[in-house]
mmCIF file of C-alpha atoms and ligand atoms in Angstrom:
data_model
loop_
_atom_site.group_PDB
_atom_site.id
_atom_site.type_symbol
_atom_site.label_atom_id
_atom_site.label_comp_id
_atom_site.label_asym_id
_atom_site.label_seq_id
_atom_site.Cartn_x
_atom_site.Cartn_y
_atom_site.Cartn_z
ATOM 1 C CA MET A 1 0.000 0.000 0.000
ATOM 2 C CA ARG A 2 1.428 3.410 -0.909
ATOM 3 C CA ALA A 3 2.018 5.852 1.941
ATOM 4 C CA LYS A 4 -0.876 8.288 2.209
ATOM 5 C CA ILE A 5 -0.384 11.819 0.919
ATOM 6 C CA ASN A 6 -0.315 14.205 3.903
ATOM 7 C CA LEU A 7 -2.376 17.339 3.293
ATOM 8 C CA SER A 8 -2.041 20.453 5.441
ATOM 9 C CA VAL A 9 -5.056 22.735 5.004
ATOM 10 C CA LEU A 10 -4.873 26.451 5.822
ATOM 11 C CA VAL A 11 -8.115 28.162 6.828
ATOM 12 C CA SER A 12 -9.475 31.410 8.270
ATOM 13 C CA GLY A 13 -13.257 31.084 8.322
ATOM 14 C CA GLY A 14 -16.212 28.724 8.069
ATOM 15 C CA GLY A 15 -14.187 25.867 6.591
ATOM 16 C CA SER A 16 -16.791 24.626 4.081
ATOM 17 C CA ASN A 17 -13.996 23.922 1.570
ATOM 18 C CA LEU A 18 -12.090 22.020 4.281
ATOM 19 C CA GLN A 19 -15.296 20.076 4.950
ATOM 20 C CA ALA A 20 -15.568 19.227 1.237
ATOM 21 C CA ILE A 21 -12.006 17.868 1.312
ATOM 22 C CA LEU A 22 -12.640 15.834 4.484
ATOM 23 C CA ASP A 23 -15.844 14.419 2.970
ATOM 24 C CA GLY A 24 -14.035 13.771 -0.329
ATOM 25 C CA ILE A 25 -11.423 11.684 1.497
ATOM 26 C CA ASP A 26 -14.135 9.888 3.466
ATOM 27 C CA SER A 27 -16.037 8.991 0.276
ATOM 28 C CA GLY A 28 -12.879 7.872 -1.536
ATOM 29 C CA THR A 29 -13.161 10.573 -4.224
ATOM 30 C CA ILE A 30 -9.798 11.795 -2.931
ATOM 31 C CA ALA A 31 -7.824 8.546 -2.753
ATOM 32 C CA ASN A 32 -4.782 7.692 -0.672
ATOM 33 C CA ALA A 33 -4.669 10.951 1.262
ATOM 34 C CA ARG A 34 -5.303 12.305 4.738
ATOM 35 C CA VAL A 35 -5.646 15.776 6.243
ATOM 36 C CA ALA A 36 -2.697 15.694 8.638
ATOM 37 C CA LEU A 37 -3.000 19.253 9.923
ATOM 38 C CA VAL A 38 -5.273 22.300 9.812
ATOM 39 C CA ILE A 39 -3.682 25.687 10.492
ATOM 40 C CA SER A 40 -5.952 28.684 11.006
ATOM 41 C CA SER A 41 -5.031 32.375 10.977
ATOM 42 C CA ASN A 42 -8.144 32.974 13.100
ATOM 43 C CA PRO A 43 -8.617 31.306 16.522
ATOM 44 C CA ASP A 44 -12.416 31.557 16.202
ATOM 45 C CA ALA A 45 -12.674 29.944 12.766
ATOM 46 C CA PHE A 46 -15.454 27.352 12.635
ATOM 47 C CA ALA A 47 -13.088 25.435 10.342
ATOM 48 C CA LEU A 48 -11.195 24.463 13.532
ATOM 49 C CA THR A 49 -14.364 22.897 14.949
ATOM 50 C CA ARG A 50 -14.847 20.936 11.717
ATOM 51 C CA ALA A 51 -11.255 19.669 11.866
ATOM 52 C CA ARG A 52 -11.508 18.600 15.504
ATOM 53 C CA LYS A 53 -14.738 16.683 14.771
ATOM 54 C CA PHE A 54 -12.686 14.663 12.263
ATOM 55 C CA GLY A 55 -9.873 14.151 14.785
ATOM 56 C CA VAL A 56 -7.498 16.301 12.721
ATOM 57 C CA GLU A 57 -4.638 18.093 14.482
ATOM 58 C CA THR A 58 -5.145 21.868 14.525
ATOM 59 C CA ALA A 59 -2.996 24.919 15.178
ATOM 60 C CA VAL A 60 -3.499 28.691 15.143
ATOM 61 C CA VAL A 61 -0.806 30.904 13.681
ATOM 62 C CA SER A 62 -1.958 34.503 13.879
ATOM 63 C CA ALA A 63 -0.409 37.961 14.170
ATOM 64 C CA ALA A 64 -1.983 38.246 17.616
ATOM 65 C CA ILE A 65 -0.074 35.202 18.877
ATOM 66 C CA PHE A 66 3.073 35.796 16.786
ATOM 67 C CA PRO A 67 3.378 39.569 16.145
ATOM 68 C CA ARG A 68 6.721 39.172 14.323
ATOM 69 C CA GLU A 69 6.231 37.841 10.764
ATOM 70 C CA SER A 70 9.540 35.962 10.919
ATOM 71 C CA ARG A 71 8.321 34.046 13.967
ATOM 72 C CA ARG A 72 4.992 33.265 12.233
ATOM 73 C CA THR A 73 6.905 31.888 9.259
ATOM 74 C CA GLU A 74 9.164 29.840 11.519
ATOM 75 C CA ARG A 75 6.219 28.411 13.454
ATOM 76 C CA MET A 76 4.306 27.558 10.265
ATOM 77 C CA SER A 77 7.377 25.838 8.788
ATOM 78 C CA GLU A 78 7.827 23.798 11.961
ATOM 79 C CA LEU A 79 4.173 22.698 11.954
ATOM 80 C CA LEU A 80 4.154 21.795 8.234
ATOM 81 C CA SER A 81 7.357 19.825 8.582
ATOM 82 C CA LYS A 82 6.193 17.986 11.745
ATOM 83 C CA ALA A 83 3.006 16.995 9.872
ATOM 84 C CA LYS A 84 5.187 15.570 7.051
ATOM 85 C CA THR A 85 3.229 17.778 4.638
ATOM 86 C CA ASP A 86 3.194 16.622 1.004
ATOM 87 C CA ALA A 87 0.803 19.358 -0.201
ATOM 88 C CA ILE A 88 -0.697 22.545 1.234
ATOM 89 C CA ILE A 89 -4.297 23.557 0.444
ATOM 90 C CA LEU A 90 -5.360 27.197 1.049
ATOM 91 C CA ALA A 91 -9.096 26.793 1.704
ATOM 92 C CA GLY A 92 -10.613 30.154 2.544
ATOM 93 C CA TYR A 93 -7.242 31.277 3.936
ATOM 94 C CA MET A 94 -7.201 35.067 4.304
ATOM 95 C CA SER A 95 -3.509 35.690 4.977
ATOM 96 C CA ILE A 96 -0.640 35.740 2.500
ATOM 97 C CA LEU A 97 1.617 32.699 2.670
ATOM 98 C CA PRO A 98 5.232 33.696 3.458
ATOM 99 C CA ALA A 99 7.453 33.540 0.349
ATOM 100 C CA GLU A 100 9.834 31.178 2.181
ATOM 101 C CA ILE A 101 7.035 28.616 2.497
ATOM 102 C CA VAL A 102 5.851 29.130 -1.090
ATOM 103 C CA ARG A 103 9.381 28.353 -2.257
ATOM 104 C CA ALA A 104 9.766 25.337 0.024
ATOM 105 C CA TYR A 105 6.522 23.756 -1.287
ATOM 106 C CA GLU A 106 6.520 25.183 -4.829
ATOM 107 C CA GLY A 107 4.255 23.167 -7.131
ATOM 108 C CA ARG A 108 2.469 21.561 -4.180
ATOM 109 C CA ILE A 109 0.360 24.481 -2.883
ATOM 110 C CA LEU A 110 -3.237 24.879 -4.112
ATOM 111 C CA ASN A 111 -5.597 27.826 -3.591
ATOM 112 C CA ILE A 112 -9.336 28.126 -4.257
ATOM 113 C CA HIS A 113 -10.513 31.515 -5.497
ATOM 114 C CA PRO A 114 -14.216 32.376 -5.925
ATOM 115 C CA SER A 115 -14.034 33.835 -9.472
ATOM 116 C CA LEU A 116 -12.927 32.907 -12.993
ATOM 117 C CA ILE A 117 -9.279 34.019 -12.765
ATOM 118 C CA PRO A 118 -7.959 36.322 -14.291
ATOM 119 C CA ARG A 119 -11.213 38.189 -13.695
ATOM 120 C CA HIS A 120 -11.730 39.762 -10.250
ATOM 121 C CA CYS A 121 -8.609 38.471 -8.493
ATOM 122 C CA GLY A 122 -5.427 39.798 -6.911
ATOM 123 C CA LYS A 123 -4.841 42.071 -3.937
ATOM 124 C CA GLY A 124 -8.057 43.103 -2.198
ATOM 125 C CA TYR A 125 -10.258 40.606 -4.084
ATOM 126 C CA TYR A 126 -11.430 38.064 -1.516
ATOM 127 C CA GLY A 127 -14.693 36.706 -0.137
ATOM 128 C CA LYS A 128 -17.776 38.788 -0.877
ATOM 129 C CA ARG A 129 -15.748 41.614 -2.463
ATOM 130 C CA VAL A 130 -15.206 39.279 -5.422
ATOM 131 C CA HIS A 131 -18.929 38.732 -5.977
ATOM 132 C CA ARG A 132 -19.634 42.443 -5.551
ATOM 133 C CA ALA A 133 -17.094 43.144 -8.304
ATOM 134 C CA VAL A 134 -18.717 40.527 -10.594
ATOM 135 C CA LEU A 135 -22.143 42.121 -10.146
ATOM 136 C CA ASP A 136 -20.758 45.680 -10.549
ATOM 137 C CA ALA A 137 -19.047 44.609 -13.785
ATOM 138 C CA GLY A 138 -22.337 43.211 -15.117
ATOM 139 C CA ASP A 139 -20.761 39.815 -15.856
ATOM 140 C CA SER A 140 -23.210 37.182 -17.120
ATOM 141 C CA GLU A 141 -21.222 34.364 -15.549
ATOM 142 C CA SER A 142 -18.868 33.734 -12.669
ATOM 143 C CA GLY A 143 -17.395 30.615 -11.108
ATOM 144 C CA ALA A 144 -14.397 29.375 -9.152
ATOM 145 C CA THR A 145 -10.745 28.569 -9.818
ATOM 146 C CA VAL A 146 -8.202 26.281 -8.212
ATOM 147 C CA HIS A 147 -4.628 27.284 -8.998
ATOM 148 C CA PHE A 148 -1.092 26.558 -7.839
ATOM 149 C CA VAL A 149 0.247 29.212 -5.494
ATOM 150 C CA ASP A 150 3.337 31.142 -6.517
ATOM 151 C CA GLU A 151 4.789 34.278 -4.945
ATOM 152 C CA GLY A 152 2.141 36.489 -6.531
ATOM 153 C CA VAL A 153 -1.491 36.916 -5.415
ATOM 154 C CA ASP A 154 -3.813 34.576 -7.399
ATOM 155 C CA THR A 155 -1.227 34.401 -10.203
ATOM 156 C CA GLY A 156 -0.165 30.737 -10.178
ATOM 157 C CA GLU A 157 -0.886 28.185 -12.920
ATOM 158 C CA ILE A 158 -4.593 27.335 -13.129
ATOM 159 C CA ILE A 159 -5.444 23.702 -12.303
ATOM 160 C CA LEU A 160 -9.240 23.723 -12.689
ATOM 161 C CA GLN A 161 -12.038 26.262 -13.315
ATOM 162 C CA ARG A 162 -15.790 25.860 -13.425
ATOM 163 C CA LYS A 163 -18.437 28.399 -14.479
ATOM 164 C CA THR A 164 -21.811 29.207 -12.993
ATOM 165 C CA PRO A 165 -24.338 31.755 -14.281
ATOM 166 C CA VAL A 166 -24.977 35.176 -12.787
ATOM 167 C CA LEU A 167 -28.779 35.426 -12.651
ATOM 168 C CA PRO A 168 -30.897 38.587 -13.054
ATOM 169 C CA GLY A 169 -31.472 40.195 -9.653
ATOM 170 C CA ASP A 170 -28.627 38.263 -8.035
ATOM 171 C CA THR A 171 -27.551 39.625 -4.671
ATOM 172 C CA VAL A 172 -23.966 39.196 -3.445
ATOM 173 C CA ASP A 173 -25.139 36.490 -1.057
ATOM 174 C CA ALA A 174 -27.078 34.589 -3.739
ATOM 175 C CA LEU A 175 -24.087 34.610 -6.104
ATOM 176 C CA ALA A 176 -21.676 33.731 -3.277
ATOM 177 C CA ALA A 177 -23.775 30.689 -2.360
ATOM 178 C CA ARG A 178 -23.948 29.494 -6.000
ATOM 179 C CA VAL A 179 -20.179 29.936 -6.462
ATOM 180 C CA LEU A 180 -19.423 28.212 -3.141
ATOM 181 C CA LYS A 181 -21.144 25.050 -4.422
ATOM 182 C CA VAL A 182 -18.812 25.117 -7.450
ATOM 183 C CA GLU A 183 -15.814 25.683 -5.149
ATOM 184 C CA HIS A 184 -16.636 22.535 -3.224
ATOM 185 C CA GLU A 185 -16.819 20.505 -6.447
ATOM 186 C CA ILE A 186 -13.560 21.726 -7.941
ATOM 187 C CA ILE A 187 -11.492 21.777 -4.733
ATOM 188 C CA VAL A 188 -12.234 18.067 -4.319
ATOM 189 C CA GLU A 189 -11.420 17.292 -7.975
ATOM 190 C CA ALA A 190 -8.223 19.351 -7.902
ATOM 191 C CA VAL A 191 -7.025 17.826 -4.606
ATOM 192 C CA ALA A 192 -7.834 14.332 -5.911
ATOM 193 C CA ARG A 193 -5.772 14.962 -9.078
ATOM 194 C CA THR A 194 -2.870 16.446 -7.096
ATOM 195 C CA CYS A 195 -2.817 13.534 -4.642
ATOM 196 C CA ALA A 196 -2.883 11.028 -7.521
ATOM 197 C CA THR A 197 0.062 12.814 -9.168
ATOM 198 C CA LEU A 198 2.042 12.953 -5.922
ATOM 199 C CA SER A 199 1.309 9.277 -5.193
ATOM 200 C CA GLU A 200 2.569 8.326 -8.663
ATOM 201 C CA ARG A 201 5.692 10.444 -8.163
ATOM 202 C CA ASN A 202 6.370 8.854 -4.770
ATOM 203 C CA ALA A 203 5.913 5.374 -6.269
ATOM 204 C CA GLU A 204 8.337 6.132 -9.121
ATOM 205 C CA GLU A 205 10.875 7.597 -6.709
ATOM 206 C CA SER A 206 10.704 4.604 -4.353
ATOM 207 C CA ALA A 207 10.869 2.191 -7.327
ATOM 208 C CA GLY A 208 13.780 4.188 -8.687
ATOM 209 C CA GLY A 209 15.420 4.091 -5.242
ATOM 210 C CA ALA A 210 14.957 0.309 -5.007
ATOM 211 C CA ASP A 211 16.482 -0.225 -8.428
ATOM 212 C CA ASP A 212 19.718 1.654 -7.849
ATOM 213 C CA GLY A 213 21.604 -0.707 -10.086
ATOM 214 C CA THR A 214 23.295 -2.653 -7.300
ATOM 215 C CA GLY A 215 20.828 -5.588 -7.602
HETATM 216 C C1 GRF B 1 -14.960 30.991 0.023
HETATM 217 O O1 GRF B 1 -15.707 31.794 -0.873
HETATM 218 C C2 GRF B 1 -13.522 30.929 -0.450
HETATM 219 O O2 GRF B 1 -13.378 30.982 -1.854
HETATM 220 C C3 GRF B 1 -12.983 32.179 0.123
HETATM 221 O O3 GRF B 1 -13.487 32.150 1.447
HETATM 222 C C4 GRF B 1 -14.840 31.698 1.384
HETATM 223 C C5 GRF B 1 -15.162 30.819 2.570
HETATM 224 O O4 GRF B 1 -14.515 29.599 2.422
HETATM 225 N N1 GRF B 1 -11.551 32.244 0.019
HETATM 226 P P1 GRF B 1 -14.679 28.436 3.550
HETATM 227 O O5 GRF B 1 -16.143 28.181 3.769
HETATM 228 O O6 GRF B 1 -14.015 28.958 4.799
HETATM 229 O O7 GRF B 1 -13.971 27.264 2.963
#
């Protein structure tokens, strides 16, 4: 049996995307993976309650607890390493990931954004502000995007996008709810694909290690 892929999920709020990942692992849609750690930037995030219900280790790394950014980075690195993190998932995470961590896990960090990137993304575009911008722009459709995280904001390579219509008379809340459903679908699909790729890579590496030509 291949070693499970260890996911560390970073959250700040309700944790519905985390819940989708936990349920996706439970149902087998996300194969051969486990959520090893949930880190929240907000001590009151309901996402922490969801994690604890699933017996997942949790931690809070916030500016209130660690005022110095360098200490926050150090603490986050320690936690990710202790959890033997194979991939990091930003699921409603409202802080910016330190560049040092982005570099250390390059190509293995996913983020879910509630719009069709490159529309309505980048600095200042998060949560309901995104849907407000969609409505103000008069867009006829919106959706969600999962992308790899690089050192920019919402600029990494796109993994998966899915559209949903903007309906006449939509309020921000109505559009947010419709997009959130799409987020839950594509975060599970994107995490499943990433875990499958990482499992394959691990298998090749261990096979390659076994056959080091001394046999
Ligand atoms: C979602 O719209 C997500 O795209 C945004 O935060 C919202 C809440 O996510 N980043 P969750 O319920 O905490 O996963």
